[in-house]
Amino acid sequence: LLIATGIAPFILLLGKGLFIYIQDLASYFAPPISVIFLVGILWRKASARAANSTLIAGIVFGIVLKLITPQLPTNLSVLLTPFLNRAFVSWLFSLSVMVAVSLLGDRLNRKILADDIIWKPSYVRLSDEENNRHRGWQNFMVWWSIALALRVLVYFVYA
């Protein structure tokens, strides 16, 4: 409480709310971490060296992007000012670093992963007994399709 009381006047002097600063910090760290998680689970060729490189390069890129955004041409500056847009650009950069370092990395040094670590489409398939048990309105694909259709409908109605 004492630390927050001490920091509060400085946050007020900066002119933006605390929410914006927290979201800016998240836009530096979240994109590379999410890329490492998703690519690490879904792609067998992802390597530890690529994960480390992605984390460092992604955070640095996010900070540099925040710093150079005001100096960019007007159209690009306006596009990259919102933290979510910068986070998406940082995510794309982090993804490219992860893939490039994984593909160009040392293949001899790569550890052999167990078969059950990387996600496979066979994990989604149900047995015949489960398929018979979940027919009609009990089928999760029916409910998933309805939920997707409702989301698309809400998007187009309110967009």
Short mmCIF file of N, CA and C in Angstrom, two decimals:
data_model
loop_
_atom_site.label_atom_id
_atom_site.label_comp_id
_atom_site.label_asym_id
_atom_site.label_seq_id
_atom_site.Cartn_x
_atom_site.Cartn_y
_atom_site.Cartn_z
N LEU A 1 0.83 -1.19 0.00
CA LEU A 1 0.00 0.00 0.00
C LEU A 1 0.87 1.25 0.00
N LEU A 2 1.96 1.19 0.74
CA LEU A 2 2.87 2.34 0.78
C LEU A 2 3.55 2.56 -0.57
N ILE A 3 3.93 1.47 -1.22
CA ILE A 3 4.56 1.59 -2.54
C ILE A 3 3.57 2.17 -3.54
N ALA A 4 2.34 1.68 -3.52
CA ALA A 4 1.32 2.20 -4.44
C ALA A 4 1.05 3.68 -4.19
N THR A 5 1.03 4.07 -2.94
CA THR A 5 0.82 5.48 -2.60
C THR A 5 1.99 6.33 -3.10
N GLY A 6 3.17 5.80 -3.05
CA GLY A 6 4.34 6.53 -3.54
C GLY A 6 4.39 6.63 -5.05
N ILE A 7 3.91 5.60 -5.74
CA ILE A 7 3.94 5.58 -7.21
C ILE A 7 2.80 6.37 -7.82
N ALA A 8 1.68 6.47 -7.15
CA ALA A 8 0.47 7.10 -7.71
C ALA A 8 0.70 8.51 -8.25
N PRO A 9 1.39 9.40 -7.56
CA PRO A 9 1.59 10.75 -8.13
C PRO A 9 2.38 10.73 -9.44
N PHE A 10 3.33 9.82 -9.57
CA PHE A 10 4.10 9.74 -10.81
C PHE A 10 3.25 9.25 -11.97
N ILE A 11 2.36 8.32 -11.68
CA ILE A 11 1.45 7.83 -12.73
C ILE A 11 0.52 8.95 -13.18
N LEU A 12 0.06 9.76 -12.25
CA LEU A 12 -0.79 10.90 -12.61
C LEU A 12 -0.04 11.92 -13.45
N LEU A 13 1.24 12.12 -13.18
CA LEU A 13 2.04 13.07 -13.96
C LEU A 13 2.24 12.61 -15.40
N LEU A 14 2.24 11.30 -15.62
CA LEU A 14 2.46 10.79 -16.97
C LEU A 14 1.25 10.98 -17.87
N GLY A 15 0.07 11.20 -17.31
CA GLY A 15 -1.09 11.58 -18.11
C GLY A 15 -2.00 10.45 -18.54
N LYS A 16 -1.56 9.22 -18.50
CA LYS A 16 -2.41 8.10 -18.89
C LYS A 16 -2.82 7.34 -17.64
N GLY A 17 -3.85 6.54 -17.78
CA GLY A 17 -4.29 5.73 -16.66
C GLY A 17 -3.41 4.52 -16.46
N LEU A 18 -3.54 3.91 -15.31
CA LEU A 18 -2.76 2.73 -14.97
C LEU A 18 -3.08 1.56 -15.90
N PHE A 19 -4.33 1.47 -16.34
CA PHE A 19 -4.73 0.39 -17.24
C PHE A 19 -3.89 0.39 -18.51
N ILE A 20 -3.66 1.57 -19.08
CA ILE A 20 -2.89 1.67 -20.32
C ILE A 20 -1.46 1.19 -20.10
N TYR A 21 -0.87 1.54 -18.97
CA TYR A 21 0.50 1.12 -18.70
C TYR A 21 0.60 -0.39 -18.49
N ILE A 22 -0.37 -0.95 -17.82
CA ILE A 22 -0.37 -2.40 -17.61
C ILE A 22 -0.54 -3.12 -18.95
N GLN A 23 -1.42 -2.61 -19.80
CA GLN A 23 -1.62 -3.23 -21.10
C GLN A 23 -0.40 -3.07 -22.00
N ASP A 24 0.28 -1.94 -21.90
CA ASP A 24 1.52 -1.77 -22.65
C ASP A 24 2.56 -2.80 -22.22
N LEU A 25 2.69 -3.01 -20.92
CA LEU A 25 3.63 -4.02 -20.44
C LEU A 25 3.24 -5.41 -20.94
N ALA A 26 1.96 -5.71 -20.91
CA ALA A 26 1.50 -7.01 -21.40
C ALA A 26 1.78 -7.16 -22.89
N SER A 27 1.71 -6.06 -23.64
CA SER A 27 1.96 -6.16 -25.08
C SER A 27 3.43 -6.41 -25.39
N TYR A 28 4.32 -6.23 -24.42
CA TYR A 28 5.73 -6.58 -24.62
C TYR A 28 5.99 -8.05 -24.35
N PHE A 29 5.35 -8.60 -23.32
CA PHE A 29 5.67 -9.95 -22.86
C PHE A 29 4.74 -11.04 -23.41
N ALA A 30 3.47 -10.74 -23.57
CA ALA A 30 2.50 -11.77 -23.95
C ALA A 30 2.72 -12.35 -25.34
N PRO A 31 3.01 -11.55 -26.38
CA PRO A 31 3.17 -12.15 -27.71
C PRO A 31 4.27 -13.21 -27.81
N PRO A 32 5.51 -12.93 -27.35
CA PRO A 32 6.50 -13.99 -27.48
C PRO A 32 6.20 -15.22 -26.61
N ILE A 33 5.62 -15.00 -25.44
CA ILE A 33 5.29 -16.14 -24.58
C ILE A 33 4.21 -17.00 -25.22
N SER A 34 3.20 -16.37 -25.82
CA SER A 34 2.14 -17.16 -26.46
C SER A 34 2.66 -17.90 -27.69
N VAL A 35 3.57 -17.29 -28.43
CA VAL A 35 4.17 -17.97 -29.58
C VAL A 35 4.96 -19.19 -29.11
N ILE A 36 5.76 -19.02 -28.08
CA ILE A 36 6.55 -20.14 -27.56
C ILE A 36 5.64 -21.28 -27.12
N PHE A 37 4.57 -20.94 -26.42
CA PHE A 37 3.64 -21.97 -25.95
C PHE A 37 2.96 -22.69 -27.11
N LEU A 38 2.37 -21.92 -28.03
CA LEU A 38 1.62 -22.54 -29.13
C LEU A 38 2.52 -23.34 -30.06
N VAL A 39 3.62 -22.75 -30.49
CA VAL A 39 4.51 -23.45 -31.42
C VAL A 39 5.16 -24.63 -30.72
N GLY A 40 5.51 -24.47 -29.46
CA GLY A 40 6.13 -25.58 -28.73
C GLY A 40 5.22 -26.78 -28.58
N ILE A 41 3.92 -26.54 -28.47
CA ILE A 41 2.98 -27.65 -28.32
C ILE A 41 2.58 -28.24 -29.67
N LEU A 42 2.45 -27.39 -30.68
CA LEU A 42 1.88 -27.85 -31.94
C LEU A 42 2.90 -28.23 -33.00
N TRP A 43 4.18 -27.94 -32.79
CA TRP A 43 5.17 -28.19 -33.84
C TRP A 43 6.36 -28.94 -33.27
N ARG A 44 6.61 -30.10 -33.79
CA ARG A 44 7.67 -30.96 -33.27
C ARG A 44 9.07 -30.37 -33.50
N LYS A 45 9.26 -29.57 -34.53
CA LYS A 45 10.58 -29.05 -34.84
C LYS A 45 10.99 -27.84 -34.00
N ALA A 46 10.11 -27.35 -33.16
CA ALA A 46 10.45 -26.21 -32.30
C ALA A 46 11.55 -26.62 -31.33
N SER A 47 12.50 -25.72 -31.11
CA SER A 47 13.64 -26.05 -30.26
C SER A 47 13.74 -25.09 -29.07
N ALA A 48 14.50 -25.50 -28.07
CA ALA A 48 14.70 -24.66 -26.89
C ALA A 48 15.47 -23.40 -27.25
N ARG A 49 16.44 -23.52 -28.13
CA ARG A 49 17.19 -22.35 -28.57
C ARG A 49 16.27 -21.35 -29.26
N ALA A 50 15.34 -21.84 -30.06
CA ALA A 50 14.37 -20.96 -30.72
C ALA A 50 13.47 -20.28 -29.70
N ALA A 51 13.09 -21.00 -28.66
CA ALA A 51 12.23 -20.41 -27.63
C ALA A 51 12.96 -19.28 -26.90
N ASN A 52 14.21 -19.50 -26.54
CA ASN A 52 14.99 -18.44 -25.88
C ASN A 52 15.18 -17.24 -26.79
N SER A 53 15.51 -17.50 -28.05
CA SER A 53 15.69 -16.41 -29.01
C SER A 53 14.40 -15.64 -29.22
N THR A 54 13.29 -16.35 -29.28
CA THR A 54 11.99 -15.71 -29.49
C THR A 54 11.63 -14.84 -28.30
N LEU A 55 11.87 -15.32 -27.11
CA LEU A 55 11.53 -14.54 -25.92
C LEU A 55 12.32 -13.23 -25.88
N ILE A 56 13.61 -13.31 -26.09
CA ILE A 56 14.44 -12.11 -26.04
C ILE A 56 14.12 -11.17 -27.19
N ALA A 57 14.10 -11.71 -28.41
CA ALA A 57 13.85 -10.86 -29.59
C ALA A 57 12.44 -10.27 -29.56
N GLY A 58 11.46 -11.04 -29.11
CA GLY A 58 10.09 -10.55 -29.08
C GLY A 58 9.89 -9.41 -28.10
N ILE A 59 10.49 -9.52 -26.93
CA ILE A 59 10.37 -8.45 -25.93
C ILE A 59 11.09 -7.19 -26.42
N VAL A 60 12.30 -7.36 -26.94
CA VAL A 60 13.05 -6.21 -27.45
C VAL A 60 12.30 -5.56 -28.61
N PHE A 61 11.76 -6.37 -29.52
CA PHE A 61 11.01 -5.83 -30.66
C PHE A 61 9.78 -5.06 -30.18
N GLY A 62 9.08 -5.58 -29.20
CA GLY A 62 7.90 -4.89 -28.68
C GLY A 62 8.23 -3.54 -28.09
N ILE A 63 9.33 -3.48 -27.35
CA ILE A 63 9.75 -2.20 -26.74
C ILE A 63 10.20 -1.22 -27.82
N VAL A 64 11.00 -1.71 -28.78
CA VAL A 64 11.46 -0.83 -29.86
C VAL A 64 10.28 -0.34 -30.69
N LEU A 65 9.32 -1.21 -30.95
CA LEU A 65 8.14 -0.81 -31.72
C LEU A 65 7.37 0.29 -30.99
N LYS A 66 7.26 0.18 -29.68
CA LYS A 66 6.58 1.22 -28.89
C LYS A 66 7.33 2.54 -28.99
N LEU A 67 8.66 2.49 -28.96
CA LEU A 67 9.46 3.71 -28.97
C LEU A 67 9.49 4.39 -30.34
N ILE A 68 9.47 3.60 -31.43
CA ILE A 68 9.56 4.22 -32.76
C ILE A 68 8.21 4.56 -33.37
N THR A 69 7.12 4.08 -32.77
CA THR A 69 5.79 4.34 -33.34
C THR A 69 5.51 5.83 -33.55
N PRO A 70 5.82 6.73 -32.63
CA PRO A 70 5.54 8.15 -32.89
C PRO A 70 6.34 8.74 -34.05
N GLN A 71 7.50 8.17 -34.38
CA GLN A 71 8.32 8.70 -35.46
C GLN A 71 7.95 8.14 -36.83
N LEU A 72 7.06 7.18 -36.88
CA LEU A 72 6.67 6.57 -38.15
C LEU A 72 5.75 7.51 -38.92
N PRO A 73 5.57 7.26 -40.23
CA PRO A 73 4.60 8.07 -40.99
C PRO A 73 3.22 8.01 -40.34
N THR A 74 2.42 9.02 -40.58
CA THR A 74 1.15 9.20 -39.87
C THR A 74 0.25 7.98 -39.95
N ASN A 75 0.04 7.44 -41.15
CA ASN A 75 -0.87 6.30 -41.29
C ASN A 75 -0.39 5.10 -40.48
N LEU A 76 0.89 4.82 -40.54
CA LEU A 76 1.44 3.68 -39.81
C LEU A 76 1.45 3.96 -38.31
N SER A 77 1.75 5.18 -37.93
CA SER A 77 1.76 5.55 -36.52
C SER A 77 0.38 5.41 -35.89
N VAL A 78 -0.64 5.85 -36.62
CA VAL A 78 -2.01 5.73 -36.12
C VAL A 78 -2.40 4.27 -36.00
N LEU A 79 -1.95 3.46 -36.93
CA LEU A 79 -2.27 2.03 -36.91
C LEU A 79 -1.60 1.31 -35.74
N LEU A 80 -0.38 1.70 -35.40
CA LEU A 80 0.38 0.99 -34.37
C LEU A 80 0.28 1.61 -32.98
N THR A 81 -0.46 2.68 -32.83
CA THR A 81 -0.58 3.31 -31.51
C THR A 81 -1.34 2.43 -30.52
N PRO A 82 -2.46 1.80 -30.87
CA PRO A 82 -3.14 0.93 -29.90
C PRO A 82 -2.27 -0.28 -29.53
N PHE A 83 -2.25 -0.60 -28.25
CA PHE A 83 -1.37 -1.66 -27.77
C PHE A 83 -1.71 -3.02 -28.36
N LEU A 84 -2.98 -3.27 -28.68
CA LEU A 84 -3.33 -4.57 -29.26
C LEU A 84 -2.79 -4.72 -30.67
N ASN A 85 -2.75 -3.63 -31.43
CA ASN A 85 -2.18 -3.70 -32.77
C ASN A 85 -0.67 -3.94 -32.70
N ARG A 86 0.00 -3.25 -31.78
CA ARG A 86 1.43 -3.49 -31.60
C ARG A 86 1.69 -4.91 -31.12
N ALA A 87 0.83 -5.43 -30.27
CA ALA A 87 0.99 -6.80 -29.78
C ALA A 87 0.85 -7.80 -30.92
N PHE A 88 -0.07 -7.53 -31.85
CA PHE A 88 -0.24 -8.44 -32.99
C PHE A 88 1.00 -8.42 -33.89
N VAL A 89 1.54 -7.24 -34.16
CA VAL A 89 2.75 -7.14 -34.97
C VAL A 89 3.91 -7.83 -34.26
N SER A 90 4.00 -7.66 -32.96
CA SER A 90 5.04 -8.32 -32.18
C SER A 90 4.85 -9.84 -32.19
N TRP A 91 3.60 -10.29 -32.18
CA TRP A 91 3.32 -11.72 -32.24
C TRP A 91 3.78 -12.31 -33.58
N LEU A 92 3.49 -11.59 -34.67
CA LEU A 92 3.94 -12.06 -35.99
C LEU A 92 5.46 -12.11 -36.07
N PHE A 93 6.12 -11.09 -35.54
CA PHE A 93 7.58 -11.07 -35.51
C PHE A 93 8.11 -12.25 -34.68
N SER A 94 7.54 -12.47 -33.52
CA SER A 94 7.98 -13.56 -32.65
C SER A 94 7.77 -14.92 -33.32
N LEU A 95 6.66 -15.06 -34.03
CA LEU A 95 6.40 -16.31 -34.75
C LEU A 95 7.46 -16.54 -35.82
N SER A 96 7.81 -15.49 -36.56
CA SER A 96 8.83 -15.64 -37.60
C SER A 96 10.19 -15.98 -37.00
N VAL A 97 10.53 -15.39 -35.86
CA VAL A 97 11.80 -15.71 -35.19
C VAL A 97 11.79 -17.17 -34.73
N MET A 98 10.70 -17.61 -34.15
CA MET A 98 10.60 -18.98 -33.64
C MET A 98 10.77 -19.99 -34.77
N VAL A 99 10.08 -19.76 -35.87
CA VAL A 99 10.16 -20.69 -37.01
C VAL A 99 11.55 -20.65 -37.63
N ALA A 100 12.09 -19.45 -37.84
CA ALA A 100 13.40 -19.33 -38.49
C ALA A 100 14.50 -19.98 -37.66
N VAL A 101 14.53 -19.70 -36.38
CA VAL A 101 15.59 -20.26 -35.53
C VAL A 101 15.42 -21.77 -35.40
N SER A 102 14.19 -22.24 -35.36
CA SER A 102 13.97 -23.69 -35.28
C SER A 102 14.43 -24.39 -36.54
N LEU A 103 14.14 -23.79 -37.70
CA LEU A 103 14.53 -24.43 -38.96
C LEU A 103 16.02 -24.30 -39.24
N LEU A 104 16.62 -23.19 -38.84
CA LEU A 104 18.04 -22.96 -39.11
C LEU A 104 18.94 -23.45 -38.00
N GLY A 105 18.37 -23.86 -36.89
CA GLY A 105 19.15 -24.26 -35.72
C GLY A 105 19.89 -25.57 -35.94
N ASP A 106 20.67 -25.93 -34.95
CA ASP A 106 21.46 -27.15 -34.98
C ASP A 106 20.55 -28.36 -34.82
N ARG A 107 20.42 -29.13 -35.88
CA ARG A 107 19.52 -30.29 -35.84
C ARG A 107 20.13 -31.46 -35.07
N LEU A 108 21.43 -31.52 -34.99
CA LEU A 108 22.07 -32.63 -34.28
C LEU A 108 21.91 -32.50 -32.78
N ASN A 109 21.73 -31.30 -32.30
CA ASN A 109 21.64 -31.05 -30.87
C ASN A 109 20.22 -31.18 -30.34
N ARG A 110 19.29 -31.46 -31.20
CA ARG A 110 17.89 -31.50 -30.81
C ARG A 110 17.57 -32.80 -30.07
N LYS A 111 16.85 -32.68 -28.98
CA LYS A 111 16.47 -33.86 -28.20
C LYS A 111 15.28 -34.54 -28.88
N ILE A 112 15.21 -35.84 -28.73
CA ILE A 112 14.07 -36.59 -29.25
C ILE A 112 12.94 -36.47 -28.23
N LEU A 113 11.79 -36.02 -28.70
CA LEU A 113 10.64 -35.84 -27.81
C LEU A 113 9.77 -37.08 -27.80
N ALA A 114 9.16 -37.33 -26.70
CA ALA A 114 8.22 -38.45 -26.61
C ALA A 114 7.02 -38.17 -27.52
N ASP A 115 6.38 -39.23 -27.99
CA ASP A 115 5.27 -39.07 -28.92
C ASP A 115 4.07 -38.37 -28.32
N ASP A 116 3.89 -38.46 -27.01
CA ASP A 116 2.68 -37.89 -26.41
C ASP A 116 2.86 -36.43 -25.98
N ILE A 117 4.00 -35.81 -26.28
CA ILE A 117 4.21 -34.41 -25.90
C ILE A 117 3.59 -33.47 -26.93
N ILE A 118 3.73 -33.79 -28.20
CA ILE A 118 3.23 -32.92 -29.27
C ILE A 118 1.79 -33.32 -29.60
N TRP A 119 0.92 -32.33 -29.74
CA TRP A 119 -0.49 -32.58 -30.02
C TRP A 119 -0.65 -33.22 -31.39
N LYS A 120 -1.58 -34.16 -31.48
CA LYS A 120 -1.88 -34.83 -32.75
C LYS A 120 -3.39 -34.84 -32.97
N PRO A 121 -3.83 -34.83 -34.22
CA PRO A 121 -5.28 -34.88 -34.49
C PRO A 121 -5.96 -36.12 -33.92
N SER A 122 -5.21 -37.20 -33.72
CA SER A 122 -5.82 -38.42 -33.18
C SER A 122 -6.33 -38.22 -31.75
N TYR A 123 -5.84 -37.20 -31.05
CA TYR A 123 -6.31 -36.94 -29.69
C TYR A 123 -7.76 -36.47 -29.68
N VAL A 124 -8.25 -35.96 -30.80
CA VAL A 124 -9.61 -35.42 -30.87
C VAL A 124 -10.63 -36.51 -31.20
N ARG A 125 -10.19 -37.55 -31.88
CA ARG A 125 -11.11 -38.60 -32.31
C ARG A 125 -11.68 -39.37 -31.12
N LEU A 126 -12.98 -39.59 -31.18
CA LEU A 126 -13.65 -40.35 -30.13
C LEU A 126 -13.76 -41.81 -30.54
N SER A 127 -13.84 -42.69 -29.57
CA SER A 127 -14.03 -44.10 -29.87
C SER A 127 -15.46 -44.31 -30.37
N ASP A 128 -15.72 -45.47 -30.97
CA ASP A 128 -17.06 -45.76 -31.48
C ASP A 128 -18.09 -45.74 -30.35
N GLU A 129 -17.71 -46.25 -29.18
CA GLU A 129 -18.63 -46.25 -28.04
C GLU A 129 -18.99 -44.82 -27.64
N GLU A 130 -18.01 -43.94 -27.59
CA GLU A 130 -18.29 -42.54 -27.23
C GLU A 130 -19.09 -41.84 -28.32
N ASN A 131 -18.83 -42.16 -29.58
CA ASN A 131 -19.62 -41.58 -30.67
C ASN A 131 -21.08 -41.99 -30.57
N ASN A 132 -21.34 -43.25 -30.22
CA ASN A 132 -22.72 -43.72 -30.07
C ASN A 132 -23.41 -43.07 -28.87
N ARG A 133 -22.64 -42.81 -27.82
CA ARG A 133 -23.19 -42.18 -26.63
C ARG A 133 -23.52 -40.70 -26.84
N HIS A 134 -22.78 -40.04 -27.71
CA HIS A 134 -22.93 -38.59 -27.91
C HIS A 134 -23.46 -38.30 -29.31
N ARG A 135 -24.70 -38.67 -29.54
CA ARG A 135 -25.34 -38.41 -30.83
C ARG A 135 -26.35 -37.29 -30.69
N GLY A 136 -26.66 -36.66 -31.82
CA GLY A 136 -27.69 -35.62 -31.83
C GLY A 136 -27.30 -34.41 -31.01
N TRP A 137 -28.19 -34.01 -30.09
CA TRP A 137 -27.96 -32.81 -29.28
C TRP A 137 -26.86 -33.01 -28.24
N GLN A 138 -26.43 -34.24 -28.02
CA GLN A 138 -25.35 -34.49 -27.07
C GLN A 138 -23.97 -34.41 -27.74
N ASN A 139 -23.94 -34.24 -29.05
CA ASN A 139 -22.69 -34.15 -29.78
C ASN A 139 -22.08 -32.76 -29.58
N PHE A 140 -20.83 -32.72 -29.13
CA PHE A 140 -20.21 -31.41 -28.86
C PHE A 140 -20.00 -30.61 -30.13
N MET A 141 -19.88 -31.26 -31.29
CA MET A 141 -19.70 -30.52 -32.54
C MET A 141 -20.96 -29.75 -32.91
N VAL A 142 -22.13 -30.28 -32.56
CA VAL A 142 -23.38 -29.56 -32.80
C VAL A 142 -23.38 -28.27 -31.98
N TRP A 143 -23.03 -28.37 -30.70
CA TRP A 143 -23.03 -27.19 -29.84
C TRP A 143 -21.91 -26.22 -30.22
N TRP A 144 -20.78 -26.74 -30.62
CA TRP A 144 -19.70 -25.88 -31.07
C TRP A 144 -20.11 -25.11 -32.31
N SER A 145 -20.78 -25.78 -33.25
CA SER A 145 -21.24 -25.12 -34.47
C SER A 145 -22.28 -24.04 -34.17
N ILE A 146 -23.18 -24.33 -33.24
CA ILE A 146 -24.19 -23.33 -32.85
C ILE A 146 -23.50 -22.12 -32.21
N ALA A 147 -22.54 -22.36 -31.33
CA ALA A 147 -21.83 -21.26 -30.67
C ALA A 147 -21.06 -20.43 -31.69
N LEU A 148 -20.43 -21.08 -32.65
CA LEU A 148 -19.70 -20.36 -33.69
C LEU A 148 -20.64 -19.52 -34.54
N ALA A 149 -21.77 -20.10 -34.93
CA ALA A 149 -22.75 -19.35 -35.73
C ALA A 149 -23.27 -18.14 -34.97
N LEU A 150 -23.52 -18.28 -33.67
CA LEU A 150 -23.99 -17.15 -32.87
C LEU A 150 -22.92 -16.06 -32.76
N ARG A 151 -21.67 -16.46 -32.61
CA ARG A 151 -20.59 -15.46 -32.54
C ARG A 151 -20.47 -14.69 -33.85
N VAL A 152 -20.55 -15.40 -34.96
CA VAL A 152 -20.47 -14.74 -36.26
C VAL A 152 -21.66 -13.82 -36.45
N LEU A 153 -22.84 -14.26 -36.05
CA LEU A 153 -24.04 -13.43 -36.16
C LEU A 153 -23.90 -12.16 -35.31
N VAL A 154 -23.46 -12.30 -34.07
CA VAL A 154 -23.28 -11.13 -33.20
C VAL A 154 -22.24 -10.19 -33.79
N TYR A 155 -21.19 -10.74 -34.34
CA TYR A 155 -20.15 -9.90 -34.94
C TYR A 155 -20.72 -9.06 -36.08
N PHE A 156 -21.47 -9.69 -36.97
CA PHE A 156 -21.99 -8.95 -38.12
C PHE A 156 -23.14 -8.02 -37.74
N VAL A 157 -23.89 -8.35 -36.72
CA VAL A 157 -24.99 -7.47 -36.30
C VAL A 157 -24.44 -6.22 -35.63
N TYR A 158 -23.41 -6.37 -34.79
CA TYR A 158 -22.92 -5.24 -34.00
C TYR A 158 -21.64 -4.61 -34.54
N ALA A 159 -21.10 -5.11 -35.62
CA ALA A 159 -19.85 -4.54 -36.15
C ALA A 159 -20.08 -3.30 -36.96
#
